[in-house]
Amino acid sequence: MKALVLSHQTLLLCGSLLYASALLSPQLQAEPRPAAEVAAALKVEYQLLQPAYAECPVSKLRKEPGCYLSRLSLTLPFAHQATDWRIYFSQLTPVIASLHPQLQIRHLNGDLHELSAKAGFSGFQARQPIEIDFISASGIFSQSMLPGNYLLQDKYNDVHLITSTSTGNTDASGTPAFIRPFTNSNPEFLQNPADELGVASGESLYQHYLHYQRAQAAAPANTTATQHRLIPKPALQQELSKTAVNTTAGFALQLADAQLQQQLQSALLQLQQQQLLKPQSKTPLQIRIKTGFASAEHYRLRIEPAGIQIEAGGTAGAFYALQSVLGLYDAANKQLPSVLIEDGPAYPYRGQHVDIARNFLGKDFILQLISQMARYKMNQLHLHLADDEGWRIAIKALPELTELGARRCLDLGETRCLLPQLGAGHQPDALPNGFLSQQDYLDILAHAKAHQVRVIPSLDMPGHSRAAVKAMSLRAEKLKQQQSPDWDQHLLTEAVDRSDYLSIQYYHDNTINVCLDSSYRFIDTVLDELVSMHQQAGMPLGLYHIGADETAGAWQQSPACQKLKDAGETDLMRYFLTRTASLLQAKGVQLAAWSDGLKHLQPGQNSQPLPSSVTSYIWQNSYDGAALTAHQHANPGWQVVLALPDASYFDVPYLNTPYARGNHWASRMLSTEKVFSFQPQNLPSLAAVWQDLNGKNYQINDKVPLQQPKQIIGLQGNLWTEVIPDAQSAWQMLLPRLLAFAERSWHLADWQPPYQPGRSYQHNSPLLSAKQSQQYQADWHSFQQRLWFKEVPALLAAGLPVQLPWVGVKQIKGKLQALTEPGLLIEYQQGHQPWQLYQQPLPPANNIRFRSKIVNPLPPAAQTLPQHGLSSTVGTAW
């Protein structure tokens, strides 16, 4: 630290001399340039200096061990003498110390920071970089944790986007151009001294793919079965004949029930688009609803030259049978295989959560997501509509929720918009801002109903509620000025509450006061409109997810809460949950929440009555007690949905490398194969095959055996959007992992080990027999083949971006050898030359880049899509 202090003194001395000389320098005596000109010309560069910095200062912003050292470099092509400017920028972990003598960086709220000049700053010299070193809390593992879109504000409060930091200004790999490439030269981005998870390299990926080849050579997939494999895989699929069914003449629909035909209209329309339905055809497609099936989602499908027969337990089963027909159809050859399928889901709840609160992805994204979920037999859309950074659903009785809460820009007073968190920029009417009108929401509900998908709205409370808190404060202030007697009827905070807290995302003002009657009046008002919209759409609101995130330290100085405590209330979160559950129950709606909040509802806490029905969403990692919590919540009769981050959080990177987009708090990588290998039927067994956040082995002792396995009703994939700024990025994070998750939600494979109550597992515990291991390899291989040869080409042709695997590259005998996942081709590019097909090892060079490529050609209309899944750049990226 002494060397650091000395360098500061040197900088101070140099700064003083520079300031003195500036008084005589004609270069710095020029007139100040307009802010717009400065913002357009200012070159900002971010450089990570030390990902694991040794001298971390004490700060209340440090919520966990560790810190890192970075540098911002600011350069103008001209001299600029003004000092009364400020730069605002976001990064997911807070700055805790700035080391420049004349410039300072201050954490404001959430991820927003302010860079400004101190007294004595002498301005910019032309083409002379100003370098600001600073220390940030925690760690950084991905360039996507630096959102970009820095804003410059001048003394007149005019705000301009600094062009060099624009998120639209990226390099070939999609990384913002202002970020200098991270390197692996500093302890491989280790999270802490105990970290054993190395950063992925071209060589490590090569070895990984080589292992693939060897494993699958030892357990080859059945060629015919692979050709006709569906995703998700049916419970039973039997070939009736090796001769395919010619579909040129199409099929005539035989369906006597007009209501059922209307309910199946979206699937029948897809068959019409593929020219499979032709009224004049003499070959029937019969659909019948019958008793005797295990559920309404089960079906039997028989395809023969004489026609297609579908029997199902209900509308959903018939719908899924038609999806299977579409999945089996070979459009190029106009044929279907002759097969018998008997099928039904492993779990009744097969969900996908999507966060449109942090960054609004738009109505079209949601409609497309519903369509893709239905294609892969997923049936629950958990729509996260409100959080700290935004409120995304119109509530007519409370227009401020979207007038303020759906907009972000630079307005520190937050009367026009919320703070520009997550690099939102300064255009409050442009994405990632926005909201769903009530008509938009009705359209989504109608589309979901037509595709057998239930919509579960969620407005996170009482924590993660900053957008609502600020909007209702603005409403109260406006009504108070109008001398309305009802000005405080929906207020969510107390003016006299002096509680000092900091949320997990570094907010100090984001929590609803659970002790105020006005908070429940607010909840009741919002629920009334949600219930009304669902009724109008013919999709009653049966389940509402309240979030139940809490913020440590909130309400400690609240007079209203103290009054409740004095009256004997010992658990304020339990008070909130039971009171909210009563509001829901009165409207015929069941309570759902994240599992950690629901710990306050466990019996024996206090005298508050428990809700009659609860759905608990388990969001602990497998290595951090997920099995224990799932069993504890299922055994008393609660419904349980598994939403484990290390199995289902699709904002986690595909690969542990700083070049892969993603958040890293729960897991530093989640490959498609890891999703495929998930074992929800036997959570303790995951310790035998997975590792924790730091790449370490762990143990699970099944201390509370599962007594009510049917109470674990399903699985949920989760997409949070802190590091996902737009729909294209969202699709790349979802696809192809969503397909593997759909497989695990629907199909229980032969290789999955059954649950054994009370058994403990640790790394390399006996789990799969030799036969099961071969079954797994064959199953994974057939899934890959189906994925790359049929599903991904179809997704790309539909205009949906898909993340292709990174390429593994290793130098062997003086040549670069490349491998990728089976079923894909490899292309390479040298310098700025056109991409070429990789066919043999290449001479080493620093300017060669590799990427995976699908084998099936895309239709001409899709060839203009951006390239996805760019691999490493040998010599620079790794």
Short mmCIF file of N, CA and C in Angstrom, two decimals, residues 624-720:
data_model
loop_
_atom_site.label_atom_id
_atom_site.label_comp_id
_atom_site.label_asym_id
_atom_site.label_seq_id
_atom_site.Cartn_x
_atom_site.Cartn_y
_atom_site.Cartn_z
N ASP A 624 -26.08 -26.15 -2.72
CA ASP A 624 -26.36 -25.23 -1.62
C ASP A 624 -27.71 -25.52 -0.96
N GLY A 625 -28.11 -26.78 -0.94
CA GLY A 625 -29.28 -27.16 -0.17
C GLY A 625 -30.58 -27.26 -0.93
N ALA A 626 -30.55 -27.30 -2.27
CA ALA A 626 -31.80 -27.35 -3.04
C ALA A 626 -32.62 -28.59 -2.71
N ALA A 627 -31.96 -29.73 -2.60
CA ALA A 627 -32.69 -30.98 -2.32
C ALA A 627 -33.37 -30.90 -0.96
N LEU A 628 -32.66 -30.41 0.03
CA LEU A 628 -33.23 -30.31 1.38
C LEU A 628 -34.47 -29.43 1.39
N THR A 629 -34.36 -28.24 0.78
CA THR A 629 -35.50 -27.31 0.76
C THR A 629 -36.67 -27.90 -0.04
N ALA A 630 -36.37 -28.51 -1.18
CA ALA A 630 -37.44 -29.11 -1.99
C ALA A 630 -38.19 -30.17 -1.19
N HIS A 631 -37.45 -31.01 -0.48
CA HIS A 631 -38.10 -32.07 0.31
C HIS A 631 -38.89 -31.46 1.48
N GLN A 632 -38.30 -30.46 2.15
CA GLN A 632 -38.99 -29.83 3.28
C GLN A 632 -40.29 -29.17 2.85
N HIS A 633 -40.33 -28.61 1.66
CA HIS A 633 -41.53 -27.92 1.19
C HIS A 633 -42.55 -28.88 0.58
N ALA A 634 -42.07 -29.98 -0.01
CA ALA A 634 -43.00 -30.93 -0.62
C ALA A 634 -43.68 -31.82 0.42
N ASN A 635 -42.94 -32.20 1.45
CA ASN A 635 -43.48 -33.17 2.41
C ASN A 635 -44.75 -32.71 3.13
N PRO A 636 -44.88 -31.42 3.49
CA PRO A 636 -46.14 -30.98 4.13
C PRO A 636 -47.30 -30.81 3.16
N GLY A 637 -47.03 -30.94 1.85
CA GLY A 637 -48.12 -30.83 0.88
C GLY A 637 -48.07 -29.62 -0.01
N TRP A 638 -47.03 -28.78 0.13
CA TRP A 638 -46.89 -27.67 -0.80
C TRP A 638 -46.54 -28.22 -2.18
N GLN A 639 -46.96 -27.49 -3.21
CA GLN A 639 -46.49 -27.80 -4.55
C GLN A 639 -45.11 -27.18 -4.74
N VAL A 640 -44.22 -27.91 -5.39
CA VAL A 640 -42.84 -27.48 -5.53
C VAL A 640 -42.45 -27.47 -7.00
N VAL A 641 -41.86 -26.35 -7.44
CA VAL A 641 -41.31 -26.22 -8.78
C VAL A 641 -39.80 -26.05 -8.64
N LEU A 642 -39.05 -26.86 -9.37
CA LEU A 642 -37.59 -26.82 -9.30
C LEU A 642 -37.07 -25.79 -10.29
N ALA A 643 -36.39 -24.77 -9.76
CA ALA A 643 -35.81 -23.70 -10.59
C ALA A 643 -34.37 -23.48 -10.19
N LEU A 644 -33.61 -24.58 -10.07
CA LEU A 644 -32.24 -24.52 -9.58
C LEU A 644 -31.36 -23.70 -10.52
N PRO A 645 -30.64 -22.69 -10.01
CA PRO A 645 -29.80 -21.87 -10.89
C PRO A 645 -28.74 -22.65 -11.65
N ASP A 646 -28.09 -23.63 -11.00
CA ASP A 646 -27.03 -24.35 -11.70
C ASP A 646 -27.57 -25.40 -12.66
N ALA A 647 -28.89 -25.47 -12.80
CA ALA A 647 -29.51 -26.36 -13.78
C ALA A 647 -30.37 -25.63 -14.78
N SER A 648 -30.85 -24.43 -14.42
CA SER A 648 -31.91 -23.83 -15.23
C SER A 648 -31.85 -22.31 -15.37
N TYR A 649 -30.78 -21.66 -14.91
CA TYR A 649 -30.69 -20.20 -15.09
C TYR A 649 -29.97 -19.93 -16.41
N PHE A 650 -30.74 -19.48 -17.38
CA PHE A 650 -30.19 -19.32 -18.72
C PHE A 650 -29.53 -17.96 -18.94
N ASP A 651 -29.38 -17.18 -17.87
CA ASP A 651 -28.52 -16.00 -17.96
C ASP A 651 -27.10 -16.35 -17.52
N VAL A 652 -26.85 -17.59 -17.14
CA VAL A 652 -25.51 -18.08 -16.85
C VAL A 652 -24.80 -18.34 -18.18
N PRO A 653 -23.49 -18.06 -18.29
CA PRO A 653 -22.79 -18.31 -19.57
C PRO A 653 -22.82 -19.78 -19.96
N TYR A 654 -22.77 -20.02 -21.26
CA TYR A 654 -22.62 -21.39 -21.73
C TYR A 654 -21.26 -21.96 -21.34
N LEU A 655 -20.27 -21.08 -21.23
CA LEU A 655 -18.88 -21.50 -21.08
C LEU A 655 -18.19 -20.57 -20.11
N ASN A 656 -17.27 -21.08 -19.33
CA ASN A 656 -16.55 -20.24 -18.38
C ASN A 656 -15.41 -19.51 -19.09
N THR A 657 -15.75 -18.42 -19.71
CA THR A 657 -14.79 -17.55 -20.38
C THR A 657 -15.32 -16.12 -20.32
N PRO A 658 -14.46 -15.13 -20.19
CA PRO A 658 -14.94 -13.74 -20.12
C PRO A 658 -15.61 -13.28 -21.41
N TYR A 659 -15.49 -14.05 -22.48
CA TYR A 659 -16.08 -13.64 -23.75
C TYR A 659 -17.50 -14.15 -23.93
N ALA A 660 -17.96 -14.99 -23.02
CA ALA A 660 -19.33 -15.50 -23.09
C ALA A 660 -20.23 -14.61 -22.26
N ARG A 661 -21.35 -14.21 -22.84
CA ARG A 661 -22.31 -13.39 -22.11
C ARG A 661 -22.87 -14.17 -20.93
N GLY A 662 -23.06 -13.47 -19.80
CA GLY A 662 -23.73 -14.13 -18.70
C GLY A 662 -23.36 -13.60 -17.33
N ASN A 663 -24.21 -13.91 -16.37
CA ASN A 663 -24.00 -13.57 -14.97
C ASN A 663 -23.40 -14.79 -14.27
N HIS A 664 -22.67 -14.57 -13.18
CA HIS A 664 -21.82 -15.64 -12.64
C HIS A 664 -22.04 -15.93 -11.16
N TRP A 665 -23.05 -15.36 -10.54
CA TRP A 665 -23.15 -15.49 -9.09
C TRP A 665 -23.46 -16.93 -8.66
N ALA A 666 -24.19 -17.68 -9.50
CA ALA A 666 -24.62 -19.02 -9.11
C ALA A 666 -23.77 -20.11 -9.75
N SER A 667 -23.43 -19.90 -11.00
CA SER A 667 -22.65 -20.88 -11.74
C SER A 667 -21.90 -20.12 -12.83
N ARG A 668 -20.70 -20.57 -13.13
CA ARG A 668 -19.92 -19.84 -14.13
C ARG A 668 -20.04 -20.47 -15.52
N MET A 669 -20.80 -21.55 -15.60
CA MET A 669 -21.09 -22.12 -16.92
C MET A 669 -22.29 -23.05 -16.82
N LEU A 670 -23.09 -23.06 -17.86
CA LEU A 670 -24.22 -23.98 -17.95
C LEU A 670 -24.35 -24.38 -19.42
N SER A 671 -23.72 -25.49 -19.75
CA SER A 671 -23.75 -25.97 -21.13
C SER A 671 -25.08 -26.64 -21.42
N THR A 672 -25.36 -26.82 -22.70
CA THR A 672 -26.58 -27.52 -23.10
C THR A 672 -26.56 -28.95 -22.58
N GLU A 673 -25.39 -29.58 -22.57
CA GLU A 673 -25.32 -30.95 -22.07
C GLU A 673 -25.59 -31.01 -20.57
N LYS A 674 -25.13 -30.01 -19.82
CA LYS A 674 -25.40 -30.03 -18.39
C LYS A 674 -26.91 -29.94 -18.13
N VAL A 675 -27.60 -29.11 -18.89
CA VAL A 675 -29.06 -29.03 -18.76
C VAL A 675 -29.67 -30.39 -19.08
N PHE A 676 -29.19 -31.01 -20.15
CA PHE A 676 -29.69 -32.32 -20.57
C PHE A 676 -29.46 -33.38 -19.48
N SER A 677 -28.37 -33.26 -18.74
CA SER A 677 -28.00 -34.28 -17.74
C SER A 677 -28.68 -34.07 -16.39
N PHE A 678 -29.49 -33.04 -16.24
CA PHE A 678 -30.18 -32.74 -14.99
C PHE A 678 -31.03 -33.94 -14.55
N GLN A 679 -31.03 -34.19 -13.24
CA GLN A 679 -31.77 -35.33 -12.70
C GLN A 679 -32.77 -34.84 -11.65
N PRO A 680 -33.87 -34.25 -12.09
CA PRO A 680 -34.83 -33.68 -11.13
C PRO A 680 -35.52 -34.73 -10.27
N GLN A 681 -35.58 -35.95 -10.78
CA GLN A 681 -36.24 -37.02 -10.04
C GLN A 681 -35.40 -37.51 -8.85
N ASN A 682 -34.13 -37.08 -8.78
CA ASN A 682 -33.22 -37.55 -7.75
C ASN A 682 -32.20 -36.45 -7.48
N LEU A 683 -32.64 -35.38 -6.82
CA LEU A 683 -31.78 -34.21 -6.62
C LEU A 683 -30.49 -34.54 -5.86
N PRO A 684 -30.51 -35.37 -4.81
CA PRO A 684 -29.24 -35.64 -4.12
C PRO A 684 -28.17 -36.24 -5.02
N SER A 685 -28.58 -36.98 -6.06
CA SER A 685 -27.60 -37.66 -6.91
C SER A 685 -26.76 -36.69 -7.74
N LEU A 686 -27.16 -35.42 -7.83
CA LEU A 686 -26.39 -34.46 -8.61
C LEU A 686 -24.98 -34.28 -8.05
N ALA A 687 -24.80 -34.54 -6.75
CA ALA A 687 -23.47 -34.41 -6.15
C ALA A 687 -22.49 -35.42 -6.74
N ALA A 688 -23.00 -36.50 -7.33
CA ALA A 688 -22.12 -37.52 -7.90
C ALA A 688 -21.53 -37.09 -9.24
N VAL A 689 -22.19 -36.14 -9.91
CA VAL A 689 -21.78 -35.82 -11.29
C VAL A 689 -21.48 -34.34 -11.52
N TRP A 690 -21.93 -33.46 -10.66
CA TRP A 690 -21.71 -32.03 -10.84
C TRP A 690 -20.71 -31.49 -9.84
N GLN A 691 -20.29 -30.24 -10.07
CA GLN A 691 -19.40 -29.55 -9.15
C GLN A 691 -20.01 -28.21 -8.77
N ASP A 692 -19.44 -27.57 -7.75
CA ASP A 692 -20.03 -26.32 -7.27
C ASP A 692 -19.49 -25.13 -8.05
N LEU A 693 -19.80 -23.94 -7.58
CA LEU A 693 -19.43 -22.70 -8.27
C LEU A 693 -17.94 -22.60 -8.53
N ASN A 694 -17.14 -23.12 -7.62
CA ASN A 694 -15.68 -23.03 -7.73
C ASN A 694 -15.04 -24.26 -8.35
N GLY A 695 -15.86 -25.13 -8.94
CA GLY A 695 -15.32 -26.32 -9.56
C GLY A 695 -14.93 -27.40 -8.57
N LYS A 696 -15.47 -27.32 -7.37
CA LYS A 696 -15.14 -28.29 -6.33
C LYS A 696 -16.24 -29.36 -6.21
N ASN A 697 -15.81 -30.53 -5.78
CA ASN A 697 -16.77 -31.58 -5.50
C ASN A 697 -17.52 -31.26 -4.21
N TYR A 698 -18.72 -31.81 -4.07
CA TYR A 698 -19.50 -31.57 -2.86
C TYR A 698 -20.29 -32.83 -2.51
N GLN A 699 -20.91 -32.80 -1.37
CA GLN A 699 -21.65 -33.96 -0.87
C GLN A 699 -23.07 -33.53 -0.52
N ILE A 700 -24.03 -34.40 -0.78
CA ILE A 700 -25.42 -34.17 -0.37
C ILE A 700 -25.86 -35.34 0.50
N ASN A 701 -26.18 -35.02 1.73
CA ASN A 701 -26.75 -36.01 2.65
C ASN A 701 -28.26 -35.81 2.67
N ASP A 702 -28.98 -36.83 2.31
CA ASP A 702 -30.44 -36.73 2.22
C ASP A 702 -31.05 -36.84 3.63
N LYS A 703 -30.86 -35.77 4.41
CA LYS A 703 -31.26 -35.78 5.82
C LYS A 703 -32.78 -35.76 5.98
N VAL A 704 -33.47 -35.15 5.01
CA VAL A 704 -34.95 -35.13 5.04
C VAL A 704 -35.43 -35.83 3.78
N PRO A 705 -35.66 -37.14 3.84
CA PRO A 705 -36.09 -37.87 2.64
C PRO A 705 -37.41 -37.34 2.09
N LEU A 706 -37.54 -37.43 0.79
CA LEU A 706 -38.76 -36.99 0.10
C LEU A 706 -39.87 -38.01 0.32
N GLN A 707 -40.95 -37.58 0.94
CA GLN A 707 -42.08 -38.47 1.22
C GLN A 707 -43.24 -38.26 0.25
N GLN A 708 -43.26 -37.09 -0.41
CA GLN A 708 -44.37 -36.76 -1.30
C GLN A 708 -43.82 -36.38 -2.68
N PRO A 709 -43.29 -37.35 -3.43
CA PRO A 709 -42.65 -37.00 -4.72
C PRO A 709 -43.60 -36.34 -5.71
N LYS A 710 -44.90 -36.65 -5.64
CA LYS A 710 -45.84 -36.04 -6.58
C LYS A 710 -46.05 -34.56 -6.31
N GLN A 711 -45.61 -34.08 -5.13
CA GLN A 711 -45.73 -32.65 -4.84
C GLN A 711 -44.67 -31.83 -5.58
N ILE A 712 -43.63 -32.49 -6.07
CA ILE A 712 -42.70 -31.79 -6.97
C ILE A 712 -43.34 -31.84 -8.35
N ILE A 713 -44.03 -30.76 -8.68
CA ILE A 713 -44.92 -30.77 -9.85
C ILE A 713 -44.20 -30.43 -11.15
N GLY A 714 -42.94 -29.96 -11.06
CA GLY A 714 -42.28 -29.68 -12.31
C GLY A 714 -41.03 -28.84 -12.21
N LEU A 715 -40.59 -28.40 -13.38
CA LEU A 715 -39.34 -27.67 -13.54
C LEU A 715 -39.60 -26.33 -14.21
N GLN A 716 -38.69 -25.38 -13.95
CA GLN A 716 -38.80 -24.08 -14.60
C GLN A 716 -37.43 -23.58 -15.02
N GLY A 717 -37.29 -23.27 -16.32
CA GLY A 717 -36.12 -22.55 -16.80
C GLY A 717 -36.29 -21.08 -16.48
N ASN A 718 -35.18 -20.37 -16.30
CA ASN A 718 -35.25 -18.98 -15.84
C ASN A 718 -34.30 -18.10 -16.65
N LEU A 719 -34.83 -16.98 -17.12
CA LEU A 719 -34.02 -16.03 -17.87
C LEU A 719 -34.13 -14.65 -17.22
N TRP A 720 -33.11 -14.29 -16.45
CA TRP A 720 -33.02 -12.93 -15.89
C TRP A 720 -32.24 -12.07 -16.87
#
